[in-house]
Tab-separated table of C-alpha atoms in Angstrom:
chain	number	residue	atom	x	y	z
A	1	UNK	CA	94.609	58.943	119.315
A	2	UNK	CA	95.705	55.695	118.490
A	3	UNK	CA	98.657	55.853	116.487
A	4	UNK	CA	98.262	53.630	113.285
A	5	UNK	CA	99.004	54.351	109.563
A	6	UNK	CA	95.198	55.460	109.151
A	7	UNK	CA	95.138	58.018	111.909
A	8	UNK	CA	98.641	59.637	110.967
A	9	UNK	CA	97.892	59.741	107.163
A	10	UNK	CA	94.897	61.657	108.571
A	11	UNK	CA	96.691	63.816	110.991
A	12	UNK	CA	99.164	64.954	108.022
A	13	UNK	CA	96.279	65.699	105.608
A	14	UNK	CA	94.772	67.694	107.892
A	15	UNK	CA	97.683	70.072	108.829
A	16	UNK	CA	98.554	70.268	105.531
A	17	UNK	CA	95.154	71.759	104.975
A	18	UNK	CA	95.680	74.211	108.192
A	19	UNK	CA	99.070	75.221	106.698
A	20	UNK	CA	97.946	75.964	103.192
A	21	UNK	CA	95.156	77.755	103.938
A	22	UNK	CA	96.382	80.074	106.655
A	23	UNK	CA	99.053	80.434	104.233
A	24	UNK	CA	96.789	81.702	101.277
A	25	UNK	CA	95.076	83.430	104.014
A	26	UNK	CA	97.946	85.784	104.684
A	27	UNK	CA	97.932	89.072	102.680
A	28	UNK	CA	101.280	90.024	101.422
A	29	UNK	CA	103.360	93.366	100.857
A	30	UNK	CA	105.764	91.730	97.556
A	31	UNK	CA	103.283	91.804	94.921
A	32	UNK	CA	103.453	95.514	95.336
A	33	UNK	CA	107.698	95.782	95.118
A	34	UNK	CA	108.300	92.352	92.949
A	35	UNK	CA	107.423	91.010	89.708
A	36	UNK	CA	106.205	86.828	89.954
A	37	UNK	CA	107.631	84.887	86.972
A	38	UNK	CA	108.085	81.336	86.614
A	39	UNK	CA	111.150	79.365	86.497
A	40	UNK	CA	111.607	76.287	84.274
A	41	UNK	CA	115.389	75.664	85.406
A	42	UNK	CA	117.666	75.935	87.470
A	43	UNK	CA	118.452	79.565	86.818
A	44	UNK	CA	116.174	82.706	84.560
A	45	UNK	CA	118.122	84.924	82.422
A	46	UNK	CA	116.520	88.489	81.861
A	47	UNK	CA	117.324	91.090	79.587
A	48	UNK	CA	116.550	94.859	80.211
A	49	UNK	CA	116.949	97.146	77.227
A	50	UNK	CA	118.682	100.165	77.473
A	51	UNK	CA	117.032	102.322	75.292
A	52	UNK	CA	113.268	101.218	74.803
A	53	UNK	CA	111.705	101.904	71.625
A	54	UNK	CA	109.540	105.374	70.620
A	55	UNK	CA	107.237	106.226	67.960
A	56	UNK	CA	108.650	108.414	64.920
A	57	UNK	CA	106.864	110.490	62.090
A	58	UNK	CA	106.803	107.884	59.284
A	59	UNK	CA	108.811	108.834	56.151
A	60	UNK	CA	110.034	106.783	53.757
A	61	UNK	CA	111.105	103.305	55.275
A	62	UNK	CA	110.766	102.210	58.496
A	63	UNK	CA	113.920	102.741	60.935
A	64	UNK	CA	114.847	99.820	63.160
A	65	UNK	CA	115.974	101.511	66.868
A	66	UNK	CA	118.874	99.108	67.937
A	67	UNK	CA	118.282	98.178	71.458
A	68	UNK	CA	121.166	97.542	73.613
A	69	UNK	CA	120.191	94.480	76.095
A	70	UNK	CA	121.743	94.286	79.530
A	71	UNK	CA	121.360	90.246	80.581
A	72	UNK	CA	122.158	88.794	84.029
A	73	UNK	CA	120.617	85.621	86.147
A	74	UNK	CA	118.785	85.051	88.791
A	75	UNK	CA	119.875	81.529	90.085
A	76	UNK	CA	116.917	79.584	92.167
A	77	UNK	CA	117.337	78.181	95.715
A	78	UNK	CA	116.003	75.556	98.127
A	79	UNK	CA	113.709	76.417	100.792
A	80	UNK	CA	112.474	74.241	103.805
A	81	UNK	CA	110.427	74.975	106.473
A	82	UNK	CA	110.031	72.012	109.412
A	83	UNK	CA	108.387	71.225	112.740
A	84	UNK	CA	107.790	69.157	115.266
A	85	UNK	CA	105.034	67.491	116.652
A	86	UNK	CA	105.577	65.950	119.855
A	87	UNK	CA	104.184	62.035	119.804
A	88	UNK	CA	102.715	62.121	123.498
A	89	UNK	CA	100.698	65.442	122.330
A	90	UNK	CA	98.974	63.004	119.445
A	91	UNK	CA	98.356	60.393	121.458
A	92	UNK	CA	96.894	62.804	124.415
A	93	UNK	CA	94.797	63.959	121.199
A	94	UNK	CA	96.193	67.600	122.298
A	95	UNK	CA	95.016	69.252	118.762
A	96	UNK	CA	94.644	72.471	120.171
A	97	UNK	CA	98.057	72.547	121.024
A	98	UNK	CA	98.951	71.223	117.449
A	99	UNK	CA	96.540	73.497	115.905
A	100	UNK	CA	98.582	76.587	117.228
A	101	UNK	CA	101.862	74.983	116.697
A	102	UNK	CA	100.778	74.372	112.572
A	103	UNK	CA	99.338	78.110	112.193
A	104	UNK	CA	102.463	79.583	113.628
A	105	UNK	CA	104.426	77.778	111.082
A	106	UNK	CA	101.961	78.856	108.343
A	107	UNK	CA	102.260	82.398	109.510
A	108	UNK	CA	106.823	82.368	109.491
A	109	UNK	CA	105.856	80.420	105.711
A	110	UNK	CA	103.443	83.030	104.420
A	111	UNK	CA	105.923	85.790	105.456
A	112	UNK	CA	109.377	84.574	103.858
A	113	UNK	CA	107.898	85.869	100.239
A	114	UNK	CA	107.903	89.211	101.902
A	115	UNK	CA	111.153	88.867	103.532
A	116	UNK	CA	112.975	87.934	100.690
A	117	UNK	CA	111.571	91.681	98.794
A	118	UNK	CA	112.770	92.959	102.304
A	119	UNK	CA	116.268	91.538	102.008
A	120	UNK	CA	116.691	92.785	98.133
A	121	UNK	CA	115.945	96.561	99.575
A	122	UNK	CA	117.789	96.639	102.745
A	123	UNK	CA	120.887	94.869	101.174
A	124	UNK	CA	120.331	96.960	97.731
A	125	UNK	CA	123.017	99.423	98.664
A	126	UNK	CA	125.749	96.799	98.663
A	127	UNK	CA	124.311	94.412	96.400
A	128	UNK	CA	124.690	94.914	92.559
A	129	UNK	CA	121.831	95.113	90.027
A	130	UNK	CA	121.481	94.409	86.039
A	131	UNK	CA	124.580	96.827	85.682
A	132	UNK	CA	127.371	95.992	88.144
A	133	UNK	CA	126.524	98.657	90.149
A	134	UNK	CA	124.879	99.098	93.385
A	135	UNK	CA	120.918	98.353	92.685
A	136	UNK	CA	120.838	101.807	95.000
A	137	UNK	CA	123.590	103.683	94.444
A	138	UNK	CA	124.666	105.677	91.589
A	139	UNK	CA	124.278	104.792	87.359
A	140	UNK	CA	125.545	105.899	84.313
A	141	UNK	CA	122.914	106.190	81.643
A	142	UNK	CA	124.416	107.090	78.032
A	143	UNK	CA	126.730	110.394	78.747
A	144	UNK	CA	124.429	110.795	82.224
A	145	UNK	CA	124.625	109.442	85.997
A	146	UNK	CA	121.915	109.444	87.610
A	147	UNK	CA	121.670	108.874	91.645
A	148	UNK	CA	118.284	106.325	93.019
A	149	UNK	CA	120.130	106.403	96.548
A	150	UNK	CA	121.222	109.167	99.403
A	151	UNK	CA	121.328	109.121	103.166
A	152	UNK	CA	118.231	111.741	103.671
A	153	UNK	CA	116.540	111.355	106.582
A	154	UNK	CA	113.094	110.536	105.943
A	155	UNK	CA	111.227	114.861	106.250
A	156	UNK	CA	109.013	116.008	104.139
A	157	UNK	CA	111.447	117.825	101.456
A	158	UNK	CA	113.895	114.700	101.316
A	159	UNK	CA	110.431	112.945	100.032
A	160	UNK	CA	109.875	115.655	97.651
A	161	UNK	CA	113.803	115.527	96.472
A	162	UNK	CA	113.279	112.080	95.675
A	163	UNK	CA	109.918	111.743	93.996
A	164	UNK	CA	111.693	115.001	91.680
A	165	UNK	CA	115.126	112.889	90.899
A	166	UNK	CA	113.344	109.866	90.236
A	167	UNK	CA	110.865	111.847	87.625
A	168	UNK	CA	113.727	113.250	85.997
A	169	UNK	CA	115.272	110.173	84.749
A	170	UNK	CA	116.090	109.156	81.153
A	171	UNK	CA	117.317	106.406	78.400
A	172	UNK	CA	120.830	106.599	77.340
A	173	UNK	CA	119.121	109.166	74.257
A	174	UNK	CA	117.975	111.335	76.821
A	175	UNK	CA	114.364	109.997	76.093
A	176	UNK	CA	112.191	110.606	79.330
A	177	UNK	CA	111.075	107.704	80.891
A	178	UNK	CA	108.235	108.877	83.228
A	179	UNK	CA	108.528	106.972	86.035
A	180	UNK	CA	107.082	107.964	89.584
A	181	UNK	CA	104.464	109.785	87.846
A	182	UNK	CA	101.702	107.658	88.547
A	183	UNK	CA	99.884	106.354	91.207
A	184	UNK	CA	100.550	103.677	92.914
A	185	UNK	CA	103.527	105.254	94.077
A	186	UNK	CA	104.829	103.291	97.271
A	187	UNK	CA	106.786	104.596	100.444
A	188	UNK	CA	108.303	101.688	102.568
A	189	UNK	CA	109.310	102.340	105.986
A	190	UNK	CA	109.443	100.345	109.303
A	191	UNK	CA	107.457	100.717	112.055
A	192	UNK	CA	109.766	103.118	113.601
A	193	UNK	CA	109.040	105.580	110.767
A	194	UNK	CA	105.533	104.782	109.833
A	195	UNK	CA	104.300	108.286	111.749
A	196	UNK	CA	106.768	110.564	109.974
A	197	UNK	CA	105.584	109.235	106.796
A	198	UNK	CA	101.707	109.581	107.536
A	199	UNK	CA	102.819	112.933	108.877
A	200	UNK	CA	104.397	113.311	105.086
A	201	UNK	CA	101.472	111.395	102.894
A	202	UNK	CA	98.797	110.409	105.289
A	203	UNK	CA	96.726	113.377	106.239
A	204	UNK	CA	95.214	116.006	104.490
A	205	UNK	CA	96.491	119.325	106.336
A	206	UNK	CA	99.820	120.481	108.050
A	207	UNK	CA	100.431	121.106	111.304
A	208	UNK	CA	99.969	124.286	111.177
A	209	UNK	CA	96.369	123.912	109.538
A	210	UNK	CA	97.096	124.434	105.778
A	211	UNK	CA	96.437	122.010	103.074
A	212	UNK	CA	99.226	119.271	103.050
A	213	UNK	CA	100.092	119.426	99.259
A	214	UNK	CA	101.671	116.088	99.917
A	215	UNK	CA	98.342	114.231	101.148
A	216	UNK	CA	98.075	111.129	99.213
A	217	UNK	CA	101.462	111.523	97.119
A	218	UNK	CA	102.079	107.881	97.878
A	219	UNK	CA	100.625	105.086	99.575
A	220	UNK	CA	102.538	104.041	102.891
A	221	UNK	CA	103.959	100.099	103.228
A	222	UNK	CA	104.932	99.372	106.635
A	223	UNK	CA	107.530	96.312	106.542
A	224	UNK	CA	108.335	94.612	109.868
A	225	UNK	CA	111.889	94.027	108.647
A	226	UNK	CA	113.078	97.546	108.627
A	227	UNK	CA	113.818	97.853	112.219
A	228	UNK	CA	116.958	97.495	114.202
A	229	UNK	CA	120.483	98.712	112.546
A	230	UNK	CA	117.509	99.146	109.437
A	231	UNK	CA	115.389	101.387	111.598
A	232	UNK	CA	116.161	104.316	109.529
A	233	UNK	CA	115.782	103.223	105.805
A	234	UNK	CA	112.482	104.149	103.600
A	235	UNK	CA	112.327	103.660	100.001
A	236	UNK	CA	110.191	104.444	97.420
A	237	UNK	CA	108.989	102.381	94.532
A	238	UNK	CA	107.114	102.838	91.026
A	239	UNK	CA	103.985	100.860	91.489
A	240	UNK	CA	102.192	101.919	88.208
A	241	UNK	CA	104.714	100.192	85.534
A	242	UNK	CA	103.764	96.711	83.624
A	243	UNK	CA	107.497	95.446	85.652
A	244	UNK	CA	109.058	95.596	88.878
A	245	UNK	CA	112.360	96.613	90.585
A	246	UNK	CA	112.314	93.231	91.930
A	247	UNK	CA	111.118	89.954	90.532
A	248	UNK	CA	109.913	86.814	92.949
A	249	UNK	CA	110.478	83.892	90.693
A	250	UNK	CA	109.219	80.179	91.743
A	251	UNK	CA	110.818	77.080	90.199
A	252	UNK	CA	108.117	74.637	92.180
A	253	UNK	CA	105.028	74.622	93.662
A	254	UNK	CA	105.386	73.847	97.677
A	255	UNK	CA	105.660	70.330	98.321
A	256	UNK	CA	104.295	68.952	102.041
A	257	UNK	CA	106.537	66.530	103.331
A	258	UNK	CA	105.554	64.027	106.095
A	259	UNK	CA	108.108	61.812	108.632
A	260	UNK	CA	105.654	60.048	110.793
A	261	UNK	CA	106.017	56.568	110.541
A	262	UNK	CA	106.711	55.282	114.351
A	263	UNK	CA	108.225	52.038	112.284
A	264	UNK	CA	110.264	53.930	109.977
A	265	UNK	CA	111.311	57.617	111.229
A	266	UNK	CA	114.320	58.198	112.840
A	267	UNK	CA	112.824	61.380	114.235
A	268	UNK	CA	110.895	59.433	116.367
A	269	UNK	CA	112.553	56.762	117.092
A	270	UNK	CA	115.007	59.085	118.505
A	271	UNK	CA	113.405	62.312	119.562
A	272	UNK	CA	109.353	60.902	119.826
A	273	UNK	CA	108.270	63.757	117.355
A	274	UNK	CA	106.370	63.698	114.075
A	275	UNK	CA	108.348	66.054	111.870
A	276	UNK	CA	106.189	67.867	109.122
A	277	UNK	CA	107.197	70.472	106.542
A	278	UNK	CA	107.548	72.091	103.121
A	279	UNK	CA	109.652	72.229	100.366
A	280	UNK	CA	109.762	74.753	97.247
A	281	UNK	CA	112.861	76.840	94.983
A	282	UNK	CA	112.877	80.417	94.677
A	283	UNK	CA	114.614	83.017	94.126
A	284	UNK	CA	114.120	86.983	94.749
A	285	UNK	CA	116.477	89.268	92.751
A	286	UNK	CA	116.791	92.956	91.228
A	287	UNK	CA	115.589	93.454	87.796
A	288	UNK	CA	115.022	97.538	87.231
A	289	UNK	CA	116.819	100.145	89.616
A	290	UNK	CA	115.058	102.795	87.675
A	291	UNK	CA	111.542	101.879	89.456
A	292	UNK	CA	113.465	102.198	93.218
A	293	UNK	CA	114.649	104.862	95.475
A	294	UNK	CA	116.211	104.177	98.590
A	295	UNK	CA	117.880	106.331	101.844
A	296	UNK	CA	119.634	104.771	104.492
A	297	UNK	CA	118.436	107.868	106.513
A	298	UNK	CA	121.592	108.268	108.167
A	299	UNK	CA	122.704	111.506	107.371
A	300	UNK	CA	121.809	114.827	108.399
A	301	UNK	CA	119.765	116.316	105.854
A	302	UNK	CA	118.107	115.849	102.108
């Protein structure tokens, strides 16, 4: 390829096409944990009520419910992604070579979405949520405390213990609030735990040849990220509720930024590479720990 301004212009244009395609061609685990909002500034405030309002026999004149608001922000953040396309490979017209080296990059892109929900839930029993508590970890609800976290192993009864806890939780009135109820009902695990849980949720009879009363119960999400010193976490989430225990917020669309101007980039005047890459602010954060459950699975027991 011969490299003038016409050729290059073309050359970015066309792996920015690559990239955003086999970006949009990725299918994502997040919009099943997160909520996506939009961010105007540099930060979003939300507010969670405490007590949500109910319906009441009408007599006489209406009765406003005061809501108590819990607000906290979610602050947005930078986020690049960059890499390098060696000059001699253009000019050799190796685009085969490029081609790979542009879908790779789409693919570590397409996952950081789904990253970021993995960070919230394997930091979530350190980090603090909406109420200056750990997001998992113990709450106090009106005169009540209520527990979204243990260290259960992930068996078959530690499932059922959670899924019974989570049901069980109220407003600060002691209003039900009927979560984990409905389906979808999501149970997150890493790869290392993916056959206990379709042992748990994923097949219709026992071992033993009875009907698993379990079978379908929840819907298993297999993230890549729960492995290592995270091998042993599983969580599950509410996946039927209007909001999220997490929100995804975007403050720009992705910008595609080009340095590869032989006359003008230092990158190749100094290294012979093209650079390429994007640009966009985020932010992932906890909104609702009532919609979350999560085990570090290193104990002994449920």
């Amino acid at each position: 390829m011969i490299l003038n301004r016409e050729n290059l212009s073309a050359l970015s244009r066309t792996l920015k096409a690559l990239v955003f395609e086999a970006k949009e061609g990725y299918t994502p685990l997040w919009p099943k944990l997160a909520l996506e909002v939009q961010s105007n500034g540099r930060a979003n405030y939300y507010a969670w009520m405490e007590n949500m309002p109910t319906m009441r026999l009408w007599e006489g004149e209406r009765q406003v419910q005061n809501l108590t608001a819990e607000t906290f922000s979610i602050v947005n953040a930078d986020w690049e992604a960059t890499f390098a396309v060696s000059r001699t490979d253009v000019e050799d017209d190796q685009m085969d070579l490029i081609r790979i080296t542009a879908l790779q990059y789409a693919r570590r892109w397409a996952e950081h979405d789904d990253l970021l929900i993995a960070d919230l839930l394997r930091k979530g029993f350190q980090q603090k949520g909406y109420d200056g508590r750990p997001f998992f970890g113990s709450h106090t609800v009106g005169k009540r405390t209520f527990q979204n976290a243990s260290n259960a192993p992930l068996t078959r009864e530690a499932f059922r213990q959670a899924l019974s806890q989570m049901r069980q939780l109220t407003d600060a009135r002691g209003y039900p609030l009927g979560f984990f109820l409905q389906k979808p009902i999501y149970l997150v695990v890493g790869p290392g735990l993916e056959s206990t849980a379709y042992e748990i949720v994923g097949v219709p009879t026992l071992p033993s040849g009875g009907a698993n009363p379990d079978y379908g119960k929840a819907e298993i999400l297999v993230s890549p990220w729960l492995v290592e010193e995270y091998e042993t976490y599983w969580f599950l989430v509410d996946g039927s509720q209007a909001i999220r225990p997490f929100v995804l917020q975007r403050r720009s669309r992705p910008e595609w930024v080009a340095k590869d101007d032989p006359e003008t980039s230092d990158e190749v005047f100094k290294r012979n590479v093209f650079i390429y890459g994007v640009y966009e602010r985020k932010a992932a954060g906890y909104l609702f720990w009532q919609l979350a459950y999560g085990s570090t699975g290193t104990g002994t027991g449920a």
